[in-house]
């Protein structure tokens, strides 16, 4: 799954592809809409979204009660979503 504004794209990693299935359709739509918003925003570029994760090259993007661990591949103009989890279980060691 990937979306694009013509410049940036986003995709779910192989680990993250199954994550949305654990959420209801409203939650799935909210998460996917946020990813679309990030690549489509005229106000700021994707590299300015998210906060650095400690001891990780990834950033975290908040979407309501969810956290997305993302990698920004600036040379490729691509956002790769590594994991999508509810906030309470987002920061565990199984994300490697």
Coordinates of C-alpha atoms in Angstrom, one line a residue:
X1 CA 0.0 0.0 0.0
X2 CA 1.4 3.4 -1.0
X3 CA 0.1 6.8 -1.6
X4 CA 1.7 9.8 -3.3
X5 CA 1.3 13.6 -3.9
X6 CA 3.6 13.3 -6.8
X7 CA 6.7 14.2 -4.7
X8 CA 6.6 12.1 -1.5
X9 CA 5.2 8.6 -1.1
X10 CA 4.4 6.5 1.9
X11 CA 4.3 2.7 2.3
X12 CA 3.8 0.2 5.0
X13 CA 6.8 -2.1 5.7
X14 CA 6.2 -5.9 5.7
X15 CA 5.8 -5.8 9.5
X16 CA 3.4 -2.9 9.5
X17 CA 1.2 -4.3 6.7
X18 CA -0.8 -6.4 9.1
X19 CA -1.0 -3.8 11.9
X20 CA -4.1 -1.9 10.6
X21 CA -6.1 -5.2 10.6
X22 CA -6.2 -5.1 14.4
X23 CA -8.1 -1.8 14.4
X24 CA -11.6 -0.9 13.4
X25 CA -12.3 0.8 10.1
X26 CA -12.6 4.3 11.6
X27 CA -9.2 3.9 13.2
X28 CA -7.7 2.5 10.0
X29 CA -9.1 5.5 8.0
X30 CA -7.7 7.9 10.5
X31 CA -4.2 6.5 10.3
X32 CA -4.2 6.3 6.5
X33 CA -5.7 9.8 6.2
X34 CA -2.8 11.1 8.4
X35 CA -0.2 9.5 6.2
X36 CA -1.9 11.1 3.2
X37 CA -1.9 14.5 5.0
X38 CA 1.8 14.2 5.7
X39 CA 2.7 13.7 2.1
X40 CA 0.2 16.2 0.8
X41 CA 0.7 19.1 3.2
X42 CA 1.5 22.4 1.5
X43 CA 2.6 23.9 4.9
X44 CA 5.5 21.6 5.8
X45 CA 7.4 18.8 4.4
X46 CA 7.3 15.2 5.7
X47 CA 10.7 15.5 7.3
X48 CA 9.2 18.0 9.8
X49 CA 6.6 15.5 11.1
X50 CA 7.3 13.3 14.0
X51 CA 9.7 13.3 16.9
X52 CA 12.9 11.4 17.1
X53 CA 12.8 8.0 18.9
X54 CA 15.4 7.5 21.4
X55 CA 18.2 5.2 20.3
X56 CA 16.6 4.7 16.9
X57 CA 16.9 6.2 13.4
X58 CA 13.1 6.3 13.3
X59 CA 10.7 9.0 14.2
X60 CA 7.3 8.6 15.9
X61 CA 4.2 10.1 14.4
X62 CA 1.2 10.5 16.7
X63 CA -2.3 9.8 15.3
X64 CA -4.7 10.0 18.2
X65 CA -4.1 7.1 20.5
X66 CA -1.7 5.5 18.0
X67 CA 2.0 5.8 17.4
X68 CA 3.6 5.1 14.0
X69 CA 7.3 4.4 13.9
X70 CA 8.5 5.8 10.6
X71 CA 11.7 6.1 8.6
X72 CA 12.1 9.1 6.3
X73 CA 14.1 8.2 3.2
X74 CA 14.7 11.7 2.0
X75 CA 16.8 10.8 -1.1
X76 CA 13.9 8.6 -2.2
X77 CA 11.3 11.0 -0.9
X78 CA 9.6 8.1 0.8
X79 CA 8.1 7.5 4.2
X80 CA 8.3 3.9 5.4
X81 CA 6.0 3.0 8.3
X82 CA 7.8 0.3 10.3
X83 CA 5.0 -0.3 12.9
X84 CA 1.6 1.0 13.9
X85 CA 0.6 0.4 17.5
X86 CA -1.7 1.7 20.2
X87 CA 0.1 4.2 22.4
X88 CA 0.2 1.9 25.4
X89 CA 2.1 -0.8 23.5
X90 CA 4.0 1.3 21.0
X91 CA 7.3 1.4 22.8
X92 CA 8.4 -2.2 23.2
X93 CA 11.5 -4.1 22.2
X94 CA 9.8 -6.1 19.4
X95 CA 10.1 -3.3 16.8
X96 CA 13.6 -4.1 15.6

